[in-house]
Short mmCIF file of C-alpha atoms in Angstrom, two decimals:
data_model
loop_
_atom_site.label_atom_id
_atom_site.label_comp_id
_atom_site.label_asym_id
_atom_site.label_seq_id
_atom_site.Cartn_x
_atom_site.Cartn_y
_atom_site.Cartn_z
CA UNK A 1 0.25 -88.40 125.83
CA UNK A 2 3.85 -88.17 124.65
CA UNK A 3 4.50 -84.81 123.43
CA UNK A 4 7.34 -84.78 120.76
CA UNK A 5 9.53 -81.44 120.91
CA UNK A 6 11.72 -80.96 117.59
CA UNK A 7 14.74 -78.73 117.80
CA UNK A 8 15.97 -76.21 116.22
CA UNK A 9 12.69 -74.60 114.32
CA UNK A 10 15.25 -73.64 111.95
CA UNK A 11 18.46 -74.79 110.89
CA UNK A 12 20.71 -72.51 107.95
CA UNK A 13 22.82 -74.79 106.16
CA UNK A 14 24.30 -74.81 103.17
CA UNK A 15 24.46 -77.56 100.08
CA UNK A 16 27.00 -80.69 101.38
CA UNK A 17 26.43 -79.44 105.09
CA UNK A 18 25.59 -82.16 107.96
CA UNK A 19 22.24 -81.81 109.37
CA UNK A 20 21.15 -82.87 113.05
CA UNK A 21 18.05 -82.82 113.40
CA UNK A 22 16.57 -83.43 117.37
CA UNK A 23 13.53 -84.96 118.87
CA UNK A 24 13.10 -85.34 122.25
CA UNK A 25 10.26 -86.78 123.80
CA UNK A 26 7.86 -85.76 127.06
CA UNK A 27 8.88 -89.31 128.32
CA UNK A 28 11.02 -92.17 127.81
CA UNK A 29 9.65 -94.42 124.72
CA UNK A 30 10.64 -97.40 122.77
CA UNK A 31 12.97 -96.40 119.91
CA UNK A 32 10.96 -98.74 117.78
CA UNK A 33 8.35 -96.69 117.96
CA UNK A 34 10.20 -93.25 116.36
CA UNK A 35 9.55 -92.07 112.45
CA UNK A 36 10.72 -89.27 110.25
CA UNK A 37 8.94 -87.59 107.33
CA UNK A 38 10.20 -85.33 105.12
CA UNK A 39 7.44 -83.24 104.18
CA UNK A 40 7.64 -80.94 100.55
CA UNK A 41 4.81 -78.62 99.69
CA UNK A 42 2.11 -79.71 97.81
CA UNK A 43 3.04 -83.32 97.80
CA UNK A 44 2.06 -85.81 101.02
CA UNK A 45 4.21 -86.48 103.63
CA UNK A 46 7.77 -88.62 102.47
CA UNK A 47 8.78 -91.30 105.30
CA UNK A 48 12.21 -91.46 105.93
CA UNK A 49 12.74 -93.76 108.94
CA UNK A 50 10.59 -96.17 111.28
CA UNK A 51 11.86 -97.71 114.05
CA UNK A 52 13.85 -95.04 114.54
CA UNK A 53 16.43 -96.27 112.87
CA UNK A 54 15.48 -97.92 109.62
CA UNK A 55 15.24 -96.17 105.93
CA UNK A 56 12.07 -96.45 104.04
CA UNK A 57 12.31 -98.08 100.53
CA UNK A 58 13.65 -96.02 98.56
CA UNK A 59 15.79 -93.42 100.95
CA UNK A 60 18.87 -92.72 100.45
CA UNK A 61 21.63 -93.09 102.78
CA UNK A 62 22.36 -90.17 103.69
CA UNK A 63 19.66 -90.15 105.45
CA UNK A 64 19.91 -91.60 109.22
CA UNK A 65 18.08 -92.06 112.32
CA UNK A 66 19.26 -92.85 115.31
CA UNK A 67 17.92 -92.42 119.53
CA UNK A 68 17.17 -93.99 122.50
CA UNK A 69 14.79 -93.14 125.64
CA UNK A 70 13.71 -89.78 125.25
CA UNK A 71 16.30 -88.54 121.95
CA UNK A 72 16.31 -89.04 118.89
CA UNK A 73 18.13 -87.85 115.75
CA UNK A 74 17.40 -87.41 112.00
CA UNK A 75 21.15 -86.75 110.29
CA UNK A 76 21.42 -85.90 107.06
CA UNK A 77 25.20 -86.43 106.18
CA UNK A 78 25.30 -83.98 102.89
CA UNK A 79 22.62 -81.70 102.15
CA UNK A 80 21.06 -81.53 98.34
CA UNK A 81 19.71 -79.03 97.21
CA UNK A 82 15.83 -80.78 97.81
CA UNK A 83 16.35 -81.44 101.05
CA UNK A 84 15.27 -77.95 102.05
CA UNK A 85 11.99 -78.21 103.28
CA UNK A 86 10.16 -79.39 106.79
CA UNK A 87 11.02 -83.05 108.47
CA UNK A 88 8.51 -83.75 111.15
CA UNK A 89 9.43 -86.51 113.71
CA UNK A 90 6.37 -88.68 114.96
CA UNK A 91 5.17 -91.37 117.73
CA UNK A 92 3.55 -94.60 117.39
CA UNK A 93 3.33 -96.96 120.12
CA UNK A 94 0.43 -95.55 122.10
CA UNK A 95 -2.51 -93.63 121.28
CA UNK A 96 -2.83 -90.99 120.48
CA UNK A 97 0.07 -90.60 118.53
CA UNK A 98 2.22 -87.75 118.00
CA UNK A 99 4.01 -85.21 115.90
CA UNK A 100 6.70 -83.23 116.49
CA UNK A 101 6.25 -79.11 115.35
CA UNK A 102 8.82 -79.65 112.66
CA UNK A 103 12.32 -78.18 111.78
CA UNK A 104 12.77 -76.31 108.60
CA UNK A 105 16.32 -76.86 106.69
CA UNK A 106 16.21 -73.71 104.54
CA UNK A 107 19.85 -72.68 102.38
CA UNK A 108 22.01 -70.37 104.72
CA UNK B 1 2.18 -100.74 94.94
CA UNK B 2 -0.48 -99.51 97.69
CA UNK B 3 -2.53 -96.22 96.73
CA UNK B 4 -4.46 -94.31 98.84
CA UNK B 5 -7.31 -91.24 97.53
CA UNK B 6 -8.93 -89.39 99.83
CA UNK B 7 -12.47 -87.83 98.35
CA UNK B 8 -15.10 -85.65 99.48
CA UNK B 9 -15.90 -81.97 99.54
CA UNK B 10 -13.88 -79.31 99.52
CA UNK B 11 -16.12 -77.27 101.38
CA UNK B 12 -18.12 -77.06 104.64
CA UNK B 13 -20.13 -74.54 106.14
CA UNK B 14 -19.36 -73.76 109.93
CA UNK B 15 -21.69 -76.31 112.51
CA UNK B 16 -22.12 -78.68 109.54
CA UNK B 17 -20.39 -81.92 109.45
CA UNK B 18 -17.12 -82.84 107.37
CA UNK B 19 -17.41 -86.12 105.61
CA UNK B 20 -14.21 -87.60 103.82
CA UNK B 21 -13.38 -91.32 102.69
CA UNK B 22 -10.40 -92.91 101.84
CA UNK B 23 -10.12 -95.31 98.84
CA UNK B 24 -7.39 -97.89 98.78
CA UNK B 25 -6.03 -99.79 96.23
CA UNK B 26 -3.34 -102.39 95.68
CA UNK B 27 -4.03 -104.80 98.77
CA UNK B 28 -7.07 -105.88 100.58
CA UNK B 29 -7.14 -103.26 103.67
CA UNK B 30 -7.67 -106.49 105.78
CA UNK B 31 -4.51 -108.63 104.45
CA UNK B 32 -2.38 -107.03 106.99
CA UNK B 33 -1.94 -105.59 111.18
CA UNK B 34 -2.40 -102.16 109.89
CA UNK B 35 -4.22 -99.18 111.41
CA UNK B 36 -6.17 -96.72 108.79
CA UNK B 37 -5.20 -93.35 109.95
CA UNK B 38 -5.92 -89.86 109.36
CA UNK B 39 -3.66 -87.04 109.87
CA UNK B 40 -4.45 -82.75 108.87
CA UNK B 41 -2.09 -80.03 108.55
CA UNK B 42 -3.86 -76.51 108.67
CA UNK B 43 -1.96 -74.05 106.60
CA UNK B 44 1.32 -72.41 108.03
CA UNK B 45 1.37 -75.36 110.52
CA UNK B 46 2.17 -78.89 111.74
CA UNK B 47 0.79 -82.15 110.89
CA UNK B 48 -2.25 -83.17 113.81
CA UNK B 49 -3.25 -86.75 114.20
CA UNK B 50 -6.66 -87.04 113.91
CA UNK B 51 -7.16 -91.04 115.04
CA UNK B 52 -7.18 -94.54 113.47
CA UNK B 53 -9.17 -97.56 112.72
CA UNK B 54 -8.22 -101.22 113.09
CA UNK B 55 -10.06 -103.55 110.60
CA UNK B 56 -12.04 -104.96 113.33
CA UNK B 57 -13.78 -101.45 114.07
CA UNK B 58 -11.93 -100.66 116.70
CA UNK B 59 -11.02 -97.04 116.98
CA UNK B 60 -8.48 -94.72 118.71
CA UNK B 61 -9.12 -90.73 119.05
CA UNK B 62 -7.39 -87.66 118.79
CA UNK B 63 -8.46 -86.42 122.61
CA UNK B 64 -8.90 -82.84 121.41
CA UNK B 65 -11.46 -84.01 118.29
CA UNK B 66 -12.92 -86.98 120.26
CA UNK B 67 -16.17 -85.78 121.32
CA UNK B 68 -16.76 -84.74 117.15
CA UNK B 69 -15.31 -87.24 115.67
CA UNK B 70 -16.23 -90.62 114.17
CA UNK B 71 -14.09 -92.95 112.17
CA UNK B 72 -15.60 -95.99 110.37
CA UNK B 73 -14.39 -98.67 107.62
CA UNK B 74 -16.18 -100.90 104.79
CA UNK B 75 -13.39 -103.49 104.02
CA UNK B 76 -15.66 -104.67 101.12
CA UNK B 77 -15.14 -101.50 99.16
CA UNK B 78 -11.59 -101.30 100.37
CA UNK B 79 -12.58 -97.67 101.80
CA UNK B 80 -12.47 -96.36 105.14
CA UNK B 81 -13.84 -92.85 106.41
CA UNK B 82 -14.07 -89.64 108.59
CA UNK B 83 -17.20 -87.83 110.07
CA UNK B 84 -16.25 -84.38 112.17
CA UNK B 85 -19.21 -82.86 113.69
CA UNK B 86 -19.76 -79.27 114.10
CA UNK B 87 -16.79 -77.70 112.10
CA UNK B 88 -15.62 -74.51 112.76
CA UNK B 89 -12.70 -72.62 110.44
CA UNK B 90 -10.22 -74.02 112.61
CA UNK B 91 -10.91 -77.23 111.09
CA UNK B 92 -9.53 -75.86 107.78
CA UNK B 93 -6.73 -77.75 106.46
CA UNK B 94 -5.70 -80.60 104.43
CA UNK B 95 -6.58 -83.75 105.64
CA UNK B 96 -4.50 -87.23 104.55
CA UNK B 97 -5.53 -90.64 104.93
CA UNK B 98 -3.01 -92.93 105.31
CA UNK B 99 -1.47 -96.93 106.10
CA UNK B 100 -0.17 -97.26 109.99
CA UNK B 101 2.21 -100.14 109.86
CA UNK B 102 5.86 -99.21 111.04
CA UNK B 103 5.27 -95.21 110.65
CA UNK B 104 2.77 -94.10 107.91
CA UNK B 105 3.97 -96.18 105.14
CA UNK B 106 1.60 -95.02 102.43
CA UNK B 107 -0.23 -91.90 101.95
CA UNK B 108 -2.86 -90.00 100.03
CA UNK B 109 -2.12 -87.04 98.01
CA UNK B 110 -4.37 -84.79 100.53
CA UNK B 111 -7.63 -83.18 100.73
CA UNK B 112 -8.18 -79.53 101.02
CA UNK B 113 -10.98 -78.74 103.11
CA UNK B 114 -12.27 -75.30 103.82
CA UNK B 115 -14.87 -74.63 106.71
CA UNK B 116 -16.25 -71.12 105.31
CA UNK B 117 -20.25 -70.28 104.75
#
């Protein structure tokens, strides 16, 4: 099983900031096989990126994703003010698949 | 556009069995390589795969829920669904079906399920 560890829990930003956001995974995988979801409360699950690198209809660009082997990265390149809430990174080329705990981007 | 509903009750007595099905509309479920998936977050924490179905029948297992669990799908009523045997509250969450193509492309709003006599 590929275990997906998401880092930091928490990251303080403010509106317009850059956000990394970090997976790593338990072993070295196929970037094709990397998502992102943004996840708001109440609503289901938003996906960002598959493939680890490509934007779901519909995202904007300032969302990114980018990795390789065991890293991978969400960026957002300038916060607004609804991107506050959980992103949740998540495997797909074996069973079972994965999720990563989540990071929260909450308003420094 | 592809929808997905998830239906069923909202609440299950402990040892009893959870029942939910997924209703999708849009597209055939069969017209496509996708796996029918099903995912829960419990409250205050992550989102858990649960396992998938392939069109064919053929299923893959959360490890953890394996030995409870049973997926099936009827692609004539465009509908596939989830059986979890001998709940306990730590089955409380909300469960979402959803389309595995590249990532979970589509998904349902959400079911809340409570495991609570």
């Amino acid at each position: 099983e590929i275990v997906l560890t998401q880092s930091p829990g928490t990251l303080s930003l403010s509106p317009g900031d850059r956000a990394t956001l970090s997976c790593r995974a338990s072993l070295s995988v196929e970037s094709r096989y990397i998502a992102w979801y943004q996840r708001r409360p109440g609503q289901a699950p938003r996906p960002l990126i598959y493939d680890s690198s490509n934007r779901a209809t519909g995202i904007p660009d300032r969302f990114s994703g980018s990795g390789s082997g065991t890293d991978f990265t969400l960026t957002i390149s300038r916060l607004e003010p609804e991107d506050f809430v959980v992103y949740y990174c998540h495997y797909y080329g074996s069973s079972p698949e994965t999720f990563g705990q989540g990071t929260k981007v909450e308003i420094k | 556009q592809v929808q997905l509903q998830e239906s069923g009750p909202g609440l299950v007595k402990p040892s009893q069995t959870l029942s939910l099905t997924c209703t999708v509309s849009g597209d055939p479920m069969s017209s496509g390589a996708y796996y029918w998936s099903w995912i829960r977050q419990p409250a205050g924490k992550g989102l858990e795969w649960i396992g998938r179905i392939y069109t064919s029948g053929s299923t893959d297992y959360n490890p953890s829920l394996k030995s409870r669990l049973t997926l099936s799908v009827d692609t004539s009523r465009n509908q596939f669904s989830l059986r979890l045997n001998s709940v306990t509250a730590a089955d409380t969450a909300v469960y979402f079906c959803a389309r595995r193509h590249r990532g979970f492309d589509y998904w349902g709003q959400g079911a809340v399920v409570t495991v609570s006599s």
